[in-house]
XYZ file of C-alpha atoms in Angstrom:
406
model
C 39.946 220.105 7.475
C 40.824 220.786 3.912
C 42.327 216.968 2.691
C 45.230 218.628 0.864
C 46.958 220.368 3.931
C 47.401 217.578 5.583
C 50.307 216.173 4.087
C 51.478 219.734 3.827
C 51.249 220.140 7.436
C 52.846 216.759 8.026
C 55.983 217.944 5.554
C 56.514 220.933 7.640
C 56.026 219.319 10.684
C 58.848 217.041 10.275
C 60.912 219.807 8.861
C 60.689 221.490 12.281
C 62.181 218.726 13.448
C 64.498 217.863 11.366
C 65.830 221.264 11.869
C 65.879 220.821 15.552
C 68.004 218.011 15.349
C 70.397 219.511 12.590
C 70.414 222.193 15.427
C 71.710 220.139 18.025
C 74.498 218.092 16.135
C 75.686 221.886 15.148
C 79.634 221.882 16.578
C 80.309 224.323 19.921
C 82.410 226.770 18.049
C 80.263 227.426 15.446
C 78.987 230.743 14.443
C 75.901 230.367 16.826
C 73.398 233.350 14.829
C 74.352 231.324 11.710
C 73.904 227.977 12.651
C 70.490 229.086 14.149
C 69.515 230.761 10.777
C 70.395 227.821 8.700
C 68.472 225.770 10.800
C 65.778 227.769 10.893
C 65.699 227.933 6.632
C 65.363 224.385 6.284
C 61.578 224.416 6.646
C 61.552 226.840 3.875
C 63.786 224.009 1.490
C 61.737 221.438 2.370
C 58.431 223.218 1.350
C 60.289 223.784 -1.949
C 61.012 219.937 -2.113
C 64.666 219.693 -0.832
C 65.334 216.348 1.352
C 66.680 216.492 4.907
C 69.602 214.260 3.212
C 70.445 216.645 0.468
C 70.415 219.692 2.902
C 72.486 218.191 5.755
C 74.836 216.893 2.426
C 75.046 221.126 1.281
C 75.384 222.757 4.963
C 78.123 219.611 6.228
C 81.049 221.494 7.420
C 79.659 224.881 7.215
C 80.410 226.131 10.659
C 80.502 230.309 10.124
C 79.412 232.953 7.655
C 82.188 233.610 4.694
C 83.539 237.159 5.983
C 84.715 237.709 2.088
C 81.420 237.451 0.834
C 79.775 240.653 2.247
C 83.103 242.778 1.156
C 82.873 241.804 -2.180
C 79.093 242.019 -1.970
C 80.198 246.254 -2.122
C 82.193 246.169 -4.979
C 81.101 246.146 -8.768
C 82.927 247.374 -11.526
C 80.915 248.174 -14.080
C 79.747 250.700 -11.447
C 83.812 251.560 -9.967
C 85.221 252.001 -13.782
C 85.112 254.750 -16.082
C 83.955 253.121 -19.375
C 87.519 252.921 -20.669
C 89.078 251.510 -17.816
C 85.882 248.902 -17.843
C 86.448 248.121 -21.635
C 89.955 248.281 -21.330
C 90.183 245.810 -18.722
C 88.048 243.364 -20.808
C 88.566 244.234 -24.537
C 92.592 244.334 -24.978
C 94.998 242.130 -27.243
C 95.322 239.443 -24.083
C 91.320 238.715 -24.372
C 91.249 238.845 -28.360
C 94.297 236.478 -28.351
C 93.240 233.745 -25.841
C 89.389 233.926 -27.601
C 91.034 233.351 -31.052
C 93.104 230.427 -29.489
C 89.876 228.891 -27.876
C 87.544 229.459 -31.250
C 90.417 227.387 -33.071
C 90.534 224.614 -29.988
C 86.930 224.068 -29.532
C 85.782 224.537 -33.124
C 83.688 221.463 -33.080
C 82.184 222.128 -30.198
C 81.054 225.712 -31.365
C 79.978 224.799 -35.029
C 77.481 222.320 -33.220
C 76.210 224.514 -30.973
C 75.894 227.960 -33.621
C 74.270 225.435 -36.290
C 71.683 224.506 -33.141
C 70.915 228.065 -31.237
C 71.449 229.981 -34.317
C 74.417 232.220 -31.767
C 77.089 233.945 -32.374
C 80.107 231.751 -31.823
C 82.146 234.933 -31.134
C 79.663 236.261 -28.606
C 79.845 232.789 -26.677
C 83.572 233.043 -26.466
C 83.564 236.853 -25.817
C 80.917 236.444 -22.485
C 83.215 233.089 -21.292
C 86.683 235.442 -21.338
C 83.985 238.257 -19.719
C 82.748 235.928 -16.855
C 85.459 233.361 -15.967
C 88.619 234.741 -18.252
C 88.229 231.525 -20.261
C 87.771 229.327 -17.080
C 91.216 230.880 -15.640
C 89.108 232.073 -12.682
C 87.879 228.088 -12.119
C 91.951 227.580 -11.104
C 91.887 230.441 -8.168
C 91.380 229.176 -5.082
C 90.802 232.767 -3.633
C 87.902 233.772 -6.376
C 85.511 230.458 -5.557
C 83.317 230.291 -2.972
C 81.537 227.424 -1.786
C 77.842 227.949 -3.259
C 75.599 227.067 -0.218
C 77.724 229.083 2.362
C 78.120 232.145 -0.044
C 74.390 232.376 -0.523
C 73.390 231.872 3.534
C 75.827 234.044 4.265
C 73.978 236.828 2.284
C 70.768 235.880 3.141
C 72.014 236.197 6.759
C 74.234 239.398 6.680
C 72.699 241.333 3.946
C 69.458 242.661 4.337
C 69.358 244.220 0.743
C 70.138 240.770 -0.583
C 68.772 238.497 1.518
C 66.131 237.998 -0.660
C 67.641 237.098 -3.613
C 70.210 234.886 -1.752
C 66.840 232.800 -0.226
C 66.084 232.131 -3.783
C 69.363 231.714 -5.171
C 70.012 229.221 -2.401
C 67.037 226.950 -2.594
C 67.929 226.849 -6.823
C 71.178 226.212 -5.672
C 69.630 222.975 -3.382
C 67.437 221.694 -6.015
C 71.289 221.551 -8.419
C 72.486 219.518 -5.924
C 69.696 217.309 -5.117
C 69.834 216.508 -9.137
C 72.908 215.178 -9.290
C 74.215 217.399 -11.361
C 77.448 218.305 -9.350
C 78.685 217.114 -6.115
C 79.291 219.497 -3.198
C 82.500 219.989 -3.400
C 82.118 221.237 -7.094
C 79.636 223.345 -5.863
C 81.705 226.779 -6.029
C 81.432 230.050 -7.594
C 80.904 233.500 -7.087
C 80.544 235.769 -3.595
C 77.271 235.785 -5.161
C 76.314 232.241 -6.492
C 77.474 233.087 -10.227
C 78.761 229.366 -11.207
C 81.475 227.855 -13.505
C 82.985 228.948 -17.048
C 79.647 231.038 -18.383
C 79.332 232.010 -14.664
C 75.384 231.228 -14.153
C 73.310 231.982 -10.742
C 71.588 229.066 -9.810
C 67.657 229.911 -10.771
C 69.245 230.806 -14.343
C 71.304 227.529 -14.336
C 67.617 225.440 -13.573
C 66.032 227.608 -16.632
C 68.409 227.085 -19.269
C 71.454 224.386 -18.125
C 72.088 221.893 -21.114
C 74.244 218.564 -21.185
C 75.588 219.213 -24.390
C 78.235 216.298 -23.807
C 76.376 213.958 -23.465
C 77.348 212.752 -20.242
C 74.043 212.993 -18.313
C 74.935 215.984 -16.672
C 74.468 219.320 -16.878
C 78.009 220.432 -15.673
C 79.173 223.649 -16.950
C 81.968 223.237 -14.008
C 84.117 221.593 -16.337
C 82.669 220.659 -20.020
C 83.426 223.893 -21.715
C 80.617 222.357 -24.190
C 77.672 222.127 -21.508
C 78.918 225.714 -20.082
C 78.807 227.632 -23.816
C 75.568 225.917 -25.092
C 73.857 226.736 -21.629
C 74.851 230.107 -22.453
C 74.064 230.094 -26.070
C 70.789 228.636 -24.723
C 69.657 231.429 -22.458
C 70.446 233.866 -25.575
C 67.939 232.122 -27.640
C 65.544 232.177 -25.007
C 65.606 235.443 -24.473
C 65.330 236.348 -28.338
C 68.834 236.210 -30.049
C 68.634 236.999 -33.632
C 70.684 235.070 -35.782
C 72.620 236.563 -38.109
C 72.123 240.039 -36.454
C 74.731 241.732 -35.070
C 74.854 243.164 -31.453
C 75.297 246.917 -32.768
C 77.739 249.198 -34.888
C 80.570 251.622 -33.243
C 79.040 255.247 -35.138
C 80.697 258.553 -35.790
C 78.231 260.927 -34.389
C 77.794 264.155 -36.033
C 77.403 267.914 -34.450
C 73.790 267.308 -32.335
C 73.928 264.225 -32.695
C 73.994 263.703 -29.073
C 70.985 265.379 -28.167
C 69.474 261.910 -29.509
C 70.904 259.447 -27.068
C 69.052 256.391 -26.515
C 66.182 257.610 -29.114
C 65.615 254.217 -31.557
C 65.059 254.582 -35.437
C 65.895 252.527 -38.084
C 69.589 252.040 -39.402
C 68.292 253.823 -42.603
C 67.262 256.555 -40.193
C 70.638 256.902 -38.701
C 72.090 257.068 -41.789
C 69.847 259.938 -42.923
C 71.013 262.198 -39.954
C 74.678 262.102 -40.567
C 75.768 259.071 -38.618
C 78.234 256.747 -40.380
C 80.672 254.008 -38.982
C 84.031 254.954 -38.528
C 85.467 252.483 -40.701
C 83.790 253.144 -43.874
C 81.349 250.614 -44.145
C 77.737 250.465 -44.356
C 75.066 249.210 -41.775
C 74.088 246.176 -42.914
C 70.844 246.234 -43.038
C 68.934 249.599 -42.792
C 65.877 248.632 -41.467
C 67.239 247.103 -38.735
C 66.184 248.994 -35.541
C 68.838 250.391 -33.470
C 69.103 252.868 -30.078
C 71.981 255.459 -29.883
C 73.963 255.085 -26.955
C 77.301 256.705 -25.590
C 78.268 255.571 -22.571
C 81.166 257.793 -22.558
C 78.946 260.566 -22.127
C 78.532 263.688 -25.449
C 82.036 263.981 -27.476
C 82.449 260.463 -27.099
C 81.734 257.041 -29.155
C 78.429 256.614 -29.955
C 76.762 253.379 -30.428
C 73.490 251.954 -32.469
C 72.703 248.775 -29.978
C 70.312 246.515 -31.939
C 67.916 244.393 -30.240
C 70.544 241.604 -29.577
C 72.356 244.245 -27.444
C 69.454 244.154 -25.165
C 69.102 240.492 -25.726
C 72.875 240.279 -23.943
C 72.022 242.088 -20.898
C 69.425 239.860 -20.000
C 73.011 237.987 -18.672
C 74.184 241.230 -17.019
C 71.943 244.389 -17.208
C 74.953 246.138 -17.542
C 75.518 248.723 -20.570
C 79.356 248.628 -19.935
C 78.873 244.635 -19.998
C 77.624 244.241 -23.089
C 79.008 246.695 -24.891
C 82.193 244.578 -23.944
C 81.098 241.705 -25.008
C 80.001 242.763 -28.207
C 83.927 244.444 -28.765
C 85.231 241.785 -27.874
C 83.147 239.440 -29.938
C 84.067 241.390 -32.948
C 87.956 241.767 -32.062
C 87.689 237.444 -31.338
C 86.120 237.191 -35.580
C 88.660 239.593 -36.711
C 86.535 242.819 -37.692
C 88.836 244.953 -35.494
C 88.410 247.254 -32.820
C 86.919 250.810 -31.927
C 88.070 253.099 -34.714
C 87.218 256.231 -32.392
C 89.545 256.755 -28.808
C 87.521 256.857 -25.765
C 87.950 261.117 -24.323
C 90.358 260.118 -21.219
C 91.815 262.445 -18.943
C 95.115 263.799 -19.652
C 98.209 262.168 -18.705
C 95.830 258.393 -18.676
C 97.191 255.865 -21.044
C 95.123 254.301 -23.387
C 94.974 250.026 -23.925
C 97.991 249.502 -26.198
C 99.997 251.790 -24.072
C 98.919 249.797 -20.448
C 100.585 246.380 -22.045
C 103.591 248.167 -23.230
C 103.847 249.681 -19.556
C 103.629 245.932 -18.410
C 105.459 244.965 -20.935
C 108.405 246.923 -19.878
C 108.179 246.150 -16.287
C 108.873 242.785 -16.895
C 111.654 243.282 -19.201
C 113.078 245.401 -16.606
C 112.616 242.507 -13.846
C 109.962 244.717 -11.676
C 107.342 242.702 -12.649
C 106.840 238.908 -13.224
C 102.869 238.705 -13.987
C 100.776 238.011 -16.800
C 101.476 241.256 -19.330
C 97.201 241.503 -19.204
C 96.657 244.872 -19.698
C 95.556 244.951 -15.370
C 96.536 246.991 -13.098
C 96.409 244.940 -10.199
C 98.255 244.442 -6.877
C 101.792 243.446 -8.770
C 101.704 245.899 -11.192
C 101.161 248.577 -8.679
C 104.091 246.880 -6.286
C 106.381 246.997 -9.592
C 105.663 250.487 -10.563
C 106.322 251.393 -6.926
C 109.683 249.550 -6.939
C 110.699 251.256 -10.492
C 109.438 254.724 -9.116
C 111.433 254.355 -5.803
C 114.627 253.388 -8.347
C 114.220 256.705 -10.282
C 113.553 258.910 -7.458
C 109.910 259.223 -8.524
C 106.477 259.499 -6.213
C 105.739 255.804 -5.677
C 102.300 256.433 -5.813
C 102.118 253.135 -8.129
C 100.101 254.908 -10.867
C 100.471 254.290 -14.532
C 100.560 257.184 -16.323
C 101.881 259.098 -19.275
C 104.980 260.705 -17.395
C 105.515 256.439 -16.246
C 105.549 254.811 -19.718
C 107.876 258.180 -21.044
C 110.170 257.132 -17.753
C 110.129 253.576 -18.820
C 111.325 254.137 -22.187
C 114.181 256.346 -21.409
């Protein structure tokens, strides 16, 4: 017998039964198929080093799979939206606003952590509003989900998933066998995406920092552990200080035929394309790939290498193209100079918040003037459209806003 198996062998041995008696302490009205699954993973976690203690501590109380999980599970919008809406929902005076406020509140904390990373400080704060809305999402009951549960329940319901959630959950063990956070801190997204900078758990063990000081790495609720753990992972994964993430380019007739080639900015600049504004790239020999997500008479963008370098958070193009807008709209370089080619009768960013805007002067609507069309929005441009004889088909539109001003 090879010498190292044994205690191997031994390990797993008493994880069997360990999970056998987790088993049969399981309450009567549980979800029977996912008690017996989680009982049945906990020979897995304990091969990865989680204790009995810390894995009855994460599954206490967890009776029956979360039914919102799997439903969200089917939605993403970077894959729903047409680029506008995407950017629209994300880029807009509310974001650039709030992001200003927060560079001005947590100066301090963001000179220290741009002087030590070499990021962006306007990147950081442009990915926090992108991920957690500047830790607004943190204060919604409805948008957490408790860690442990979320990630079982994929692994349990979602064959296309299930083996990401494995991993995600036994990351998501080893967090709380650290110390790090407590269970009931333990929330985030339907898909293990945690506090303000919104970090799945493997990516939380790879790059977390305790930037406060405190001895943890909480980026629950120190806003500086959260943006240096993000600033970290950019660095990591080849930020280039002082570079920018890419310039917004006036592409000129055939231009398009040379989306996503790279050249130099130089290069660029010797085929026609220009920025919008005016100004100059930078540096020419910076190397840059065309892009226009908007598809050919639309934008085009030169994404440098530190585009790439953001969508190692989200591989999303429509992601971190909004994250580098917004970063630029939070340091005061404006916005896109170009409009986005909508559909007729669609209204553009400035004219959704005046829509809102008037709602609520109006008393139909008594949200946050955001820019979002969500649920109350669409219930107050109902109520305004039933008032005027209209189609309540709750859309904003053109023919809406003209209604609205009358």
């Amino acid at each position: 017998m090879n010498s190292n198996s044994l205690p191997l062998r031994r390990r797993l041995r008493a994880a069997f039964f360990a999970a056998a008696a987790f088993l049969a302490t399981t309450p009567a009205f549980a979800d029977a198929g996912f008690q017996t699954w989680i009982n049945g993973f906990y020979p897995t976690a304990a091969k990865a080093g989680i204790s009995e203690s810390t894995y009855r501590k994460a599954f206490a109380g967890v009776k029956t799979p979360d039914e919102t999980v799997i439903e969200k599970a089917n939605y993403q919008p970077e894959f729903k939206h047409k680029i506008w809406e995407y950017i629209d929902s994300r880029v807009n005076p509310y974001t650039q606003k709030v992001g200003q406020e927060m560079s001005v509140k947590h100066r301090r904390t963001l000179d220290a952590i741009e002087k030590h990373f070499g990021v962006d400080r306007n990147v950081l704060l442009a990915i926090w509003s992108m991920e957690s809305n500047y830790g607004a999402v943190l204060e919604k009951d409805d948008r957490l989900h408790y860690v442990p549960r979320a990630l079982a329940t994929l692994a349990y319901a979602d064959p296309k998933r299930a083996k990401f959630a494995k991993t995600q959950l036994i990351a998501a063990l080893k967090i709380l066998q650290s110390g790090d956070v407590s269970p009931r801190e333990l929330n985030g997204s339907w898909a293990g995406a945690m506090g303000h900078t919104q970090f799945i758990p493997t990516s939380y063990l790879l790059y977390a920092i305790d930037a406060d000081g405190n001895g943890h790495r909480d980026i629950w609720n120190s806003i500086p552990d959260a943006l240096a753990t993000a600033a970290n992972l950019l660095k990591k994964n080849g930020w280039q200080p002082g570079m920018t993430w890419g310039y917004e380019t006036a592409v000129p007739a055939g231009g398009s035929d040379l989306q996503g080639q790279t050249k130099t900015l130089k290069q660029w600049a010797a085929l026609g394309f220009t920025r919008p504004n005016g100004k100059g790239f930078r540096d020419g020999n910076i190397r840059a790939t065309l892009k226009m997500p908007g598809g050919s008479g639309s934008p085009g963008f030169l994404m440098t290498k530190n585009f790439s370098v953001i969508k190692r958070y989200n591989a999303s193009d429509s992601y971190a193209l909004g994250v580098g807008l917004l970063a630029d709209e939070i340091a005061g370089y404006g916005g896109m100079q170009q409009a986005w080619s909508r559909p007729d009768g669609t209204l553009d960013v400035k004219q959704k918040f005046e829509l809102q805007s008037r709602l609520k002067e109006l008393g139909y609507y008594d949200g946050e003037v955001d820019g979002n069309f969500g649920s109350g929005s669409k219930a107050a441009i109902q109520a305004f459209q039933n008032r005027k004889g209209m189609t309540p088909d709750g859309q904003p539109t053109q023919n809406l806003l003209r209604a609205l001003r009358d």
